[in-house]
Tab-separated table of C-alpha atoms and ligand atoms in Angstrom:
chain	number	residue	atom	x	y	z
A	1	MET	CA	14.453	-5.284	11.013
A	2	ASN	CA	11.050	-4.948	11.663
A	3	ILE	CA	10.356	-1.481	13.100
A	4	ALA	CA	7.696	0.486	14.366
A	5	VAL	CA	6.917	3.769	13.459
A	6	LEU	CA	4.691	5.897	15.974
A	7	GLY	CA	3.657	9.225	16.589
A	8	ALA	CA	4.917	10.741	19.732
A	9	GLN	CA	2.805	13.995	20.420
A	10	TRP	CA	-1.115	14.350	19.664
A	11	GLY	CA	-0.894	13.309	16.025
A	12	ASP	CA	-0.315	14.796	12.847
A	13	GLU	CA	3.782	14.408	13.246
A	14	GLY	CA	3.997	13.943	9.437
A	15	LYS	CA	3.946	10.198	9.836
A	16	GLY	CA	2.808	9.560	6.470
A	17	LYS	CA	5.816	10.917	4.756
A	18	VAL	CA	7.989	9.256	7.146
A	19	VAL	CA	6.438	5.787	6.592
A	20	ASP	CA	6.367	6.474	2.558
A	21	LEU	CA	9.974	7.741	2.983
A	22	LEU	CA	10.746	3.965	4.823
A	23	THR	CA	8.537	1.859	2.822
A	24	PRO	CA	11.158	0.792	0.130
A	25	GLN	CA	13.102	-0.676	2.654
A	26	PHE	CA	10.001	-3.320	3.687
A	27	ALA	CA	8.346	-5.673	2.419
A	28	VAL	CA	5.113	-5.233	4.416
A	29	VAL	CA	3.706	-1.963	6.065
A	30	ALA	CA	1.176	-3.026	8.692
A	31	ARG	CA	-1.262	-0.610	10.393
A	32	TYR	CA	-2.195	-1.319	13.753
A	33	GLN	CA	-4.724	0.922	15.526
A	34	GLY	CA	-7.468	3.681	14.400
A	35	GLY	CA	-9.660	4.496	11.644
A	36	HIS	CA	-9.684	6.618	8.906
A	37	ASN	CA	-9.870	9.373	11.948
A	38	ALA	CA	-6.477	9.211	10.970
A	39	GLY	CA	-4.821	11.390	8.090
A	40	HIS	CA	-1.644	10.688	6.741
A	41	THR	CA	-0.372	12.744	3.955
A	42	VAL	CA	2.134	11.996	1.388
A	43	PHE	CA	3.377	14.211	-1.785
A	44	VAL	CA	4.125	12.135	-4.344
A	45	ASP	CA	5.953	14.621	-7.476
A	46	ARG	CA	3.920	17.176	-5.817
A	47	THR	CA	0.465	15.531	-5.890
A	48	LYS	CA	-0.566	15.548	-2.466
A	49	ILE	CA	-2.544	12.675	-1.371
A	50	ILE	CA	-4.201	11.648	1.946
A	51	LEU	CA	-4.025	8.115	3.074
A	52	ARG	CA	-7.095	7.502	5.913
A	53	LEU	CA	-7.144	3.909	6.344
A	54	LEU	CA	-4.621	2.594	4.398
A	55	PRO	CA	-1.375	2.041	5.494
A	56	SER	CA	0.954	4.772	4.130
A	57	GLY	CA	3.144	2.267	2.438
A	58	ILE	CA	0.524	1.775	-0.003
A	59	LEU	CA	1.907	4.095	-2.592
A	60	HIS	CA	4.988	1.526	-3.644
A	61	SER	CA	3.592	-0.919	-5.520
A	62	HIS	CA	6.215	-3.637	-4.553
A	63	VAL	CA	4.782	-3.553	-0.977
A	64	SER	CA	1.882	-5.606	0.944
A	65	CYS	CA	-0.067	-3.718	3.028
A	66	ALA	CA	-1.818	-5.186	6.341
A	67	ILE	CA	-4.524	-3.832	8.213
A	68	GLY	CA	-4.902	-5.407	11.724
A	69	ASN	CA	-7.517	-6.549	14.029
A	70	GLY	CA	-7.151	-3.342	16.005
A	71	VAL	CA	-8.308	-1.225	13.014
A	72	VAL	CA	-11.986	-0.283	12.828
A	73	ILE	CA	-12.920	-0.406	9.355
A	74	ASP	CA	-15.740	1.917	7.532
A	75	PRO	CA	-16.298	-0.452	5.054
A	76	GLN	CA	-17.634	2.682	2.489
A	77	ALA	CA	-14.624	4.721	3.563
A	78	LEU	CA	-12.032	1.520	2.511
A	79	PHE	CA	-14.030	1.326	-0.885
A	80	THR	CA	-13.799	5.511	-1.348
A	81	GLU	CA	-10.145	5.881	-0.807
A	82	ILE	CA	-9.492	2.320	-2.931
A	83	ASP	CA	-10.868	4.118	-5.557
A	84	GLU	CA	-9.631	7.126	-5.112
A	85	LEU	CA	-6.130	5.532	-5.214
A	86	GLY	CA	-7.028	3.802	-8.058
A	87	ARG	CA	-8.012	7.756	-10.087
A	88	PHE	CA	-4.587	8.073	-9.167
A	89	GLY	CA	-3.255	5.233	-11.010
A	90	TYR	CA	-2.185	3.115	-7.596
A	91	ASP	CA	-3.963	-0.198	-8.010
A	92	VAL	CA	-3.855	-1.839	-4.737
A	93	SER	CA	-6.060	-4.658	-5.284
A	94	ASN	CA	-3.512	-7.009	-4.896
A	95	ARG	CA	-1.629	-6.068	-2.116
A	96	LEU	CA	-3.877	-5.382	0.564
A	97	LEU	CA	-4.663	-7.466	3.157
A	98	ILE	CA	-7.424	-7.003	6.069
A	99	SER	CA	-7.825	-8.537	9.185
A	100	GLU	CA	-10.744	-11.316	9.686
A	101	ARG	CA	-10.941	-9.865	13.563
A	102	ALA	CA	-10.902	-5.649	12.501
A	103	HIS	CA	-14.203	-4.627	13.818
A	104	ILE	CA	-16.717	-2.830	11.533
A	105	ILE	CA	-18.046	0.846	12.026
A	106	LEU	CA	-21.946	1.233	11.149
A	107	PRO	CA	-23.184	4.083	10.048
A	108	TYR	CA	-25.234	4.508	13.114
A	109	HIS	CA	-21.825	4.617	14.730
A	110	ARG	CA	-21.094	7.831	13.291
A	111	GLU	CA	-24.459	9.049	14.414
A	112	LEU	CA	-23.997	7.953	18.229
A	113	ASP	CA	-20.289	10.087	17.992
A	114	LEU	CA	-22.406	13.363	17.107
A	115	LEU	CA	-25.206	12.383	19.331
A	116	SER	CA	-22.314	11.775	22.448
A	117	GLU	CA	-20.309	14.598	21.485
A	118	ALA	CA	-23.371	17.111	21.516
A	119	ARG	CA	-24.725	15.435	24.873
A	120	ARG	CA	-21.186	16.335	26.113
A	121	GLY	CA	-21.432	20.271	25.136
A	122	GLU	CA	-18.409	22.390	26.195
A	123	ARG	CA	-16.586	19.654	27.716
A	124	LYS	CA	-17.372	17.852	23.919
A	125	ILE	CA	-13.978	15.815	23.064
A	126	GLY	CA	-13.518	17.493	19.301
A	127	THR	CA	-14.183	13.900	17.494
A	128	THR	CA	-13.463	13.403	13.701
A	129	SER	CA	-17.108	12.227	13.933
A	130	ARG	CA	-16.190	9.415	12.317
A	131	GLY	CA	-18.300	6.840	14.804
A	132	ILE	CA	-14.822	5.893	16.316
A	133	GLY	CA	-15.179	5.703	19.624
A	134	PRO	CA	-18.817	4.207	19.381
A	135	ALA	CA	-17.416	1.266	17.249
A	136	TYR	CA	-14.149	0.622	19.695
A	137	GLU	CA	-16.962	1.271	22.897
A	138	ASP	CA	-18.876	-2.295	20.801
A	139	LYS	CA	-15.942	-4.048	20.514
A	140	ILE	CA	-15.137	-3.610	24.046
A	141	GLY	CA	-19.046	-4.569	25.042
A	142	ARG	CA	-18.507	-7.990	22.877
A	143	ARG	CA	-21.697	-6.751	20.856
A	144	GLY	CA	-19.044	-5.302	17.526
A	145	ILE	CA	-19.245	-7.014	14.489
A	146	ARG	CA	-16.327	-7.945	13.041
A	147	VAL	CA	-14.895	-8.541	9.374
A	148	CYS	CA	-15.589	-12.626	9.346
A	149	ASP	CA	-18.569	-11.656	10.952
A	150	LEU	CA	-20.061	-10.244	7.076
A	151	PHE	CA	-19.883	-13.757	5.663
A	152	ASP	CA	-21.981	-15.509	8.282
A	153	ARG	CA	-24.956	-14.275	7.015
A	154	ALA	CA	-27.515	-16.575	10.442
A	155	GLY	CA	-24.997	-14.813	12.784
A	156	LEU	CA	-24.892	-11.550	10.736
A	157	GLU	CA	-28.552	-10.945	10.844
A	158	GLN	CA	-29.237	-11.459	14.872
A	159	GLU	CA	-26.284	-9.222	15.330
A	160	ILE	CA	-27.648	-6.317	13.172
A	161	ARG	CA	-30.824	-6.219	14.577
A	162	GLU	CA	-30.107	-7.041	18.043
A	163	ASN	CA	-28.027	-3.727	17.836
A	164	VAL	CA	-30.210	-1.832	16.040
A	165	GLN	CA	-32.879	-2.337	18.521
A	166	ALA	CA	-30.537	-1.517	21.123
A	167	ARG	CA	-29.949	1.734	19.289
A	168	ASN	CA	-33.325	2.699	18.835
A	169	ARG	CA	-33.809	2.271	22.211
A	170	LEU	CA	-31.064	4.769	23.160
A	171	ILE	CA	-31.668	7.309	20.333
A	172	LYS	CA	-35.579	8.790	20.856
A	173	GLU	CA	-37.778	8.707	17.839
A	174	SER	CA	-34.833	6.470	16.088
A	175	THR	CA	-36.806	4.203	13.568
A	176	LEU	CA	-33.760	2.615	12.097
A	177	ASP	CA	-34.646	-0.579	9.873
A	178	TRP	CA	-32.146	-3.541	10.024
A	179	ARG	CA	-32.912	-4.953	6.948
A	180	PRO	CA	-31.277	-2.252	4.801
A	181	LEU	CA	-28.292	-2.346	6.992
A	182	PHE	CA	-28.175	-6.125	6.975
A	183	ASP	CA	-28.225	-5.993	2.636
A	184	GLN	CA	-25.407	-2.987	3.097
A	185	MET	CA	-23.504	-4.804	5.060
A	186	LEU	CA	-23.655	-8.431	3.125
A	187	ALA	CA	-22.036	-6.402	-0.377
A	188	TYR	CA	-19.631	-4.882	1.614
A	189	GLY	CA	-18.235	-8.388	2.792
A	190	GLU	CA	-18.526	-9.750	-0.902
A	191	ARG	CA	-16.475	-6.980	-1.919
A	192	MET	CA	-13.814	-7.195	1.014
A	193	LYS	CA	-13.918	-10.816	0.691
A	194	PRO	CA	-10.699	-11.282	-1.281
A	195	TRP	CA	-8.648	-8.999	0.753
A	196	VAL	CA	-9.592	-10.770	4.096
A	197	THR	CA	-7.276	-13.005	6.343
A	198	ASP	CA	-5.437	-14.001	9.822
A	199	ILE	CA	-2.944	-11.142	9.445
A	200	SER	CA	-1.345	-12.902	12.948
A	201	VAL	CA	-0.248	-15.638	11.069
A	202	PHE	CA	0.564	-13.713	7.405
A	203	LEU	CA	2.699	-11.543	9.608
A	204	ALA	CA	4.396	-14.149	11.441
A	205	LYS	CA	5.333	-16.069	8.170
A	206	THR	CA	6.473	-12.911	6.540
A	207	SER	CA	8.899	-12.155	9.311
A	208	ALA	CA	10.256	-15.711	9.391
A	209	ALA	CA	11.001	-15.419	5.856
A	210	GLY	CA	13.218	-12.740	6.472
A	211	ARG	CA	10.837	-10.072	5.025
A	212	PRO	CA	11.205	-6.832	7.160
A	213	ILE	CA	7.536	-5.114	8.156
A	214	LEU	CA	7.121	-1.761	9.246
A	215	PHE	CA	4.372	-1.525	11.955
A	216	GLU	CA	2.756	1.808	11.244
A	217	GLY	CA	0.798	3.627	13.878
A	218	ALA	CA	-1.966	6.278	13.696
A	219	GLN	CA	-2.747	9.282	16.048
A	220	GLY	CA	-0.255	9.834	18.866
A	221	THR	CA	1.013	9.137	22.147
A	222	LEU	CA	-0.958	11.526	23.834
A	223	LEU	CA	-4.120	10.223	22.165
A	224	ASP	CA	-3.803	7.491	23.087
A	225	ILE	CA	-6.103	5.809	25.207
A	226	ASP	CA	-4.859	4.303	28.270
A	227	HIS	CA	-1.910	7.164	28.199
A	228	GLY	CA	-3.017	10.389	26.695
A	229	THR	CA	-4.900	13.154	27.935
A	230	TYR	CA	-7.948	11.325	28.698
A	231	PRO	CA	-10.672	11.898	28.325
A	232	PHE	CA	-9.516	14.011	25.210
A	233	VAL	CA	-8.020	10.768	23.490
A	234	THR	CA	-8.945	8.132	21.021
A	235	SER	CA	-10.431	5.287	21.432
A	236	SER	CA	-7.312	2.923	20.998
A	237	ASN	CA	-3.854	2.261	21.826
A	238	SER	CA	-1.793	4.297	19.321
A	239	THR	CA	1.526	3.507	21.565
A	240	ILE	CA	3.611	0.720	21.211
A	241	GLY	CA	1.599	-2.392	22.944
A	242	GLY	CA	-1.138	-1.129	20.477
A	243	VAL	CA	1.648	-3.181	17.661
A	244	CYS	CA	1.332	-6.216	19.680
A	245	THR	CA	-2.411	-6.216	20.670
A	246	GLY	CA	-3.582	-4.846	16.911
A	247	LEU	CA	-1.761	-7.359	14.607
A	248	GLY	CA	-1.162	-10.510	16.824
A	249	VAL	CA	2.457	-9.983	16.715
A	250	SER	CA	4.715	-10.975	20.067
A	251	PRO	CA	6.798	-7.944	21.192
A	252	LYS	CA	10.136	-9.965	20.571
A	253	MET	CA	9.011	-9.618	16.536
A	254	ILE	CA	9.635	-5.743	17.104
A	255	ASN	CA	13.093	-4.810	16.573
A	256	GLY	CA	13.177	-1.053	16.605
A	257	VAL	CA	10.935	1.943	17.624
A	258	LEU	CA	11.247	5.294	15.501
A	259	GLY	CA	8.925	8.031	16.894
A	260	VAL	CA	7.967	10.808	14.632
A	261	VAL	CA	8.028	14.087	16.583
A	262	LYS	CA	7.417	17.381	14.843
A	263	ALA	CA	9.715	20.696	15.823
A	264	TYR	CA	7.370	22.232	17.283
A	265	ALA	CA	3.727	20.748	19.169
A	266	THR	CA	0.394	20.517	17.590
A	267	ARG	CA	-3.423	19.437	18.712
A	268	VAL	CA	-6.500	18.993	16.688
A	269	GLY	CA	-9.362	19.013	18.769
A	270	GLU	CA	-10.121	19.510	22.940
A	271	GLY	CA	-7.693	18.637	25.265
A	272	PRO	CA	-4.928	20.442	27.799
A	273	MET	CA	-1.939	21.180	25.354
A	274	PRO	CA	0.427	22.977	27.959
A	275	THR	CA	2.534	25.029	25.475
A	276	GLU	CA	-0.277	25.980	23.576
A	277	LEU	CA	0.518	29.738	21.624
A	278	LEU	CA	-2.661	31.619	21.361
A	279	GLY	CA	-2.375	34.768	19.375
A	280	ALA	CA	0.395	35.796	16.843
A	281	SER	CA	3.039	33.020	17.373
A	282	GLY	CA	0.706	30.344	17.412
A	283	ASP	CA	-0.915	32.035	13.989
A	284	ARG	CA	2.751	32.236	12.698
A	285	LEU	CA	2.721	28.637	13.172
A	286	ARG	CA	-0.172	27.397	12.076
A	287	ASP	CA	0.472	29.413	8.585
A	288	SER	CA	4.075	28.357	7.668
A	289	GLY	CA	3.390	24.954	8.693
A	290	LYS	CA	-0.157	24.604	6.929
A	291	GLU	CA	-1.485	23.327	10.434
A	292	PHE	CA	-5.181	22.347	8.987
A	293	GLY	CA	-6.609	18.948	9.898
A	294	SER	CA	-6.062	16.593	7.231
A	295	VAL	CA	-9.369	15.044	7.943
A	296	THR	CA	-11.854	17.602	9.169
A	297	GLY	CA	-9.633	20.729	8.227
A	298	ARG	CA	-9.835	22.028	11.627
A	299	PRO	CA	-7.592	24.710	12.219
A	300	ARG	CA	-4.680	22.894	14.811
A	301	ARG	CA	-3.876	24.491	17.947
A	302	CYS	CA	0.077	25.456	17.581
A	303	GLY	CA	2.904	25.775	20.382
A	304	TRP	CA	6.504	24.905	21.186
A	305	TYR	CA	8.276	21.676	21.535
A	306	ASP	CA	7.173	20.016	24.841
A	307	VAL	CA	10.153	18.033	26.350
A	308	VAL	CA	7.777	16.739	28.714
A	309	VAL	CA	5.479	15.069	26.265
A	310	ALA	CA	8.595	13.700	24.136
A	311	ARG	CA	10.410	12.106	26.833
A	312	TYR	CA	7.154	10.314	28.405
A	313	ALA	CA	6.524	9.144	24.528
A	314	ALA	CA	10.161	8.175	24.569
A	315	ARG	CA	9.378	6.181	27.539
A	316	ILE	CA	5.987	4.108	26.820
A	317	ASN	CA	7.249	3.444	23.566
A	318	GLY	CA	10.670	2.634	24.257
A	319	LEU	CA	12.103	5.076	21.248
A	320	ASP	CA	15.402	4.322	19.935
A	321	SER	CA	15.459	7.430	17.344
A	322	VAL	CA	13.472	10.003	16.284
A	323	ALA	CA	11.838	11.133	13.037
A	324	LEU	CA	12.297	15.167	13.697
A	325	THR	CA	9.824	16.430	11.103
A	326	LYS	CA	8.934	20.319	9.513
A	327	LEU	CA	12.160	21.625	11.074
A	328	ASP	CA	11.911	24.226	8.083
A	329	VAL	CA	8.612	25.907	9.652
A	330	LEU	CA	10.629	27.299	12.311
A	331	ASP	CA	12.881	29.102	9.762
A	332	GLY	CA	13.125	33.009	10.102
A	333	LEU	CA	12.323	33.318	13.319
A	334	ASP	CA	14.691	35.058	15.793
A	335	GLU	CA	14.309	32.831	18.707
A	336	VAL	CA	12.930	29.102	19.399
A	337	LYS	CA	11.487	28.314	22.703
A	338	VAL	CA	11.429	24.581	24.057
A	339	CYS	CA	9.683	23.719	27.328
A	340	THR	CA	11.784	21.861	29.585
A	341	GLY	CA	9.270	21.259	32.669
A	342	TYR	CA	6.541	22.746	34.004
A	343	ARG	CA	6.071	25.009	37.425
A	344	PHE	CA	3.415	23.758	39.063
A	345	GLY	CA	3.144	25.703	42.250
A	346	SER	CA	6.851	26.066	43.811
A	347	ASP	CA	7.687	22.714	41.726
A	348	VAL	CA	8.950	21.876	38.694
A	349	ILE	CA	7.283	18.691	37.107
A	350	SER	CA	9.061	16.833	34.821
A	351	GLU	CA	6.585	13.582	34.365
A	352	TRP	CA	3.566	13.963	32.382
A	353	PRO	CA	0.751	14.761	35.173
A	354	ALA	CA	-2.351	11.999	34.673
A	355	ASP	CA	-4.599	14.245	36.283
A	356	LEU	CA	-6.136	16.863	34.342
A	357	ASN	CA	-6.676	19.631	37.072
A	358	VAL	CA	-2.607	19.486	38.041
A	359	LEU	CA	-2.202	20.203	34.204
A	360	ALA	CA	-4.204	22.845	33.945
A	361	LYS	CA	-2.361	24.941	36.632
A	362	CYS	CA	0.774	23.995	35.069
A	363	GLU	CA	3.201	26.715	33.722
A	364	PRO	CA	5.584	25.770	31.232
A	365	VAL	CA	9.512	26.169	31.978
A	366	TYR	CA	10.911	27.653	28.520
A	367	GLU	CA	14.446	27.661	27.495
A	368	THR	CA	14.807	30.190	24.310
A	369	LEU	CA	17.269	29.382	21.676
A	370	PRO	CA	18.434	31.243	18.754
A	371	GLY	CA	16.268	31.248	15.646
A	372	TRP	CA	18.075	30.897	11.764
A	373	SER	CA	17.396	33.297	8.984
A	374	ARG	CA	18.974	30.655	6.486
A	375	PRO	CA	16.337	28.412	5.139
A	376	SER	CA	16.768	24.633	6.018
A	377	SER	CA	13.793	24.113	3.788
A	378	GLY	CA	14.791	21.337	1.040
A	379	VAL	CA	17.836	20.460	2.981
A	380	THR	CA	19.152	17.090	2.303
A	381	ARG	CA	22.640	16.950	4.214
A	382	TYR	CA	22.909	17.829	8.267
A	383	GLU	CA	25.880	20.024	7.903
A	384	ASP	CA	24.328	21.945	5.163
A	385	LEU	CA	21.330	23.260	7.949
A	386	PRO	CA	21.966	26.862	9.480
A	387	ARG	CA	24.470	26.641	12.710
A	388	GLU	CA	21.232	27.353	15.283
A	389	ALA	CA	19.315	24.737	13.531
A	390	GLN	CA	21.692	21.890	13.875
A	391	GLN	CA	21.934	23.788	17.498
A	392	TYR	CA	18.333	23.527	18.339
A	393	VAL	CA	18.380	19.477	16.900
A	394	ALA	CA	21.139	19.389	18.975
A	395	PHE	CA	19.240	20.393	22.250
A	396	LEU	CA	16.498	18.376	21.661
A	397	GLU	CA	18.342	15.267	21.597
A	398	SER	CA	20.139	16.190	24.801
A	399	VAL	CA	16.620	17.223	26.633
A	400	THR	CA	14.396	14.463	25.160
A	401	ALA	CA	17.464	11.626	25.464
A	402	VAL	CA	16.734	10.287	22.100
A	403	PRO	CA	18.887	10.636	18.929
A	404	VAL	CA	17.781	12.193	16.013
A	405	SER	CA	17.941	10.401	12.884
A	406	ILE	CA	15.881	11.548	10.253
A	407	VAL	CA	14.989	15.323	9.782
A	408	SER	CA	12.527	16.239	7.473
A	409	THR	CA	12.461	19.988	6.218
A	410	GLY	CA	9.816	20.204	3.649
A	411	SER	CA	6.776	17.986	2.577
A	412	GLY	CA	8.241	16.109	-0.556
A	413	ARG	CA	10.222	12.719	-0.256
A	414	ASN	CA	13.551	14.183	-1.069
A	415	ASP	CA	13.281	17.522	1.498
A	416	THR	CA	14.617	14.938	3.954
A	417	ILE	CA	18.410	14.294	5.821
A	418	ILE	CA	18.758	10.659	7.075
A	419	ARG	CA	22.137	11.381	9.258
A	420	GLU	CA	25.059	9.298	9.259
A	421	LYS	CA	25.911	6.538	11.850
A	422	SER	CA	22.245	7.348	13.485
A	423	ALA	CA	19.754	4.420	14.053
A	424	ALA	CA	18.221	4.970	10.570
A	425	SER	CA	21.495	4.670	8.959
A	426	GLU	CA	21.917	1.352	10.683
A	427	TRP	CA	18.931	-0.203	10.184
A	428	PHE	CA	18.205	1.213	6.819
A	429	GLY	CA	21.843	2.237	5.108
A	430	VAL	CA	22.112	5.680	4.244
A	431	GLY	CA	23.402	4.974	0.677
A	432	THR	CA	20.201	2.569	-0.172
A	433	MET	CA	17.336	5.530	0.590
B	501	LIG	P1	-11.669	10.344	17.562
B	501	LIG	O1	-10.237	9.256	17.403
B	501	LIG	O2	-12.665	10.887	16.433
B	501	LIG	O3	-12.757	9.769	18.283
B	501	LIG	O4	-11.204	11.758	17.912
B	501	LIG	C1	-10.879	11.881	19.233
B	501	LIG	C2	-9.460	12.794	19.575
B	501	LIG	O5	-8.468	12.478	18.497
B	501	LIG	C3	-9.906	14.117	19.010
B	501	LIG	O6	-9.560	15.339	19.570
B	501	LIG	C4	-9.725	13.989	17.255
B	501	LIG	O7	-9.240	15.422	16.704
B	501	LIG	C5	-8.259	13.414	17.806
B	501	LIG	N1	-7.812	12.893	16.737
B	501	LIG	C6	-8.049	11.490	15.821
B	501	LIG	N2	-8.005	11.061	14.633
B	501	LIG	C7	-6.621	12.130	14.671
B	501	LIG	C8	-5.455	12.583	14.099
B	501	LIG	O8	-5.055	11.476	13.038
B	501	LIG	N3	-4.444	13.611	13.825
B	501	LIG	C9	-4.875	13.843	14.775
B	501	LIG	N4	-5.753	13.875	16.041
B	501	LIG	C10	-6.527	13.077	15.715
């Protein structure tokens, strides 16, 4: 079975933990989009490891990890991450594969990212300032530099010269020299070379040999360039279509789709978030959930679970099943709210609107459920969850119309429930995890 694991909200759903947990069932974990704007947090024996560019399966020594053509790679960030993992005792050198077609983030992409944000002023996107958008702009503008280009000295020189000239014209008073950049890229290419391959061919062979693949998404459905809260989105397809385009695999190779959904909602950066809680209730979720960006450290905006978002994500991605994370963060609340629709004028909307002006006028319609005082934290069997917590999960399943097969009750690998007779138990076998 090849399974896609992707975010169904605004990112930070806990994909890192879920992918790390499921990885023992797979031979390969393949990342299909985004870059080091992602921050996938994994706790191993209480040690916190944040993965940005490397697939979250990398902490398991039997697994190969592939970075697809849909990913944008900052080579310096890649090497820093590899070196950091080395210090934790993880040698990735013989298990990493990088697509020759992936695009490179150059240092000037970071500058352009900052410049673009400054230019937008109050309407800024709130990007991670990693140069992600400008790198994808160059890709779509057909002037990007790909990994394979790092090995073509003459072609690379021409591309870098032209790109630097164009950038100097764009940024007033900029006198960037192409030569040191060219030398740096050649050196990066040399270090990257042993890992570079055709990922599409590799994955096709892996799958044909019956070796299972986990397709790992970054960010979340509402940050998707096409289906998210445009323009407050990232610059790639974080939804299911990104698996095919970002890895060069056929849709027929995806046998199941697992959506990772937090038990409440969070968002980092600007843009609409209908259920956002300002004030003490939002602070309570932020503090208990330690909701601070793992890449930028920014406080995340917090709010109640939004069914309109969840149903939208279920439709776009064809979710077979949900991994519900951070249920324990709701422990101790007197009551828990769930947004089941948006009031817009005299109507109640249940489909996610494209127009941000409509979204701005939407008022969430809430259903209130009883909270639970007995902790769910660390619970590993569904029937041991407080009764009200089970009711909450059952309610989300009924309104979202997707079964919950995994429940995360804490940050550790073991703080997890794999439900019996669920998609997860069918895909992986409960007893084997
Ligand atoms: P960019 O991807 O750096 O261009 O940022 C665009 C938007 O996506 C901003 O609102 C970021 O905060 C958000 N974003 C990017 N990566 C992540 C992530 O991994 N988790 C949550 N939000 C993200």
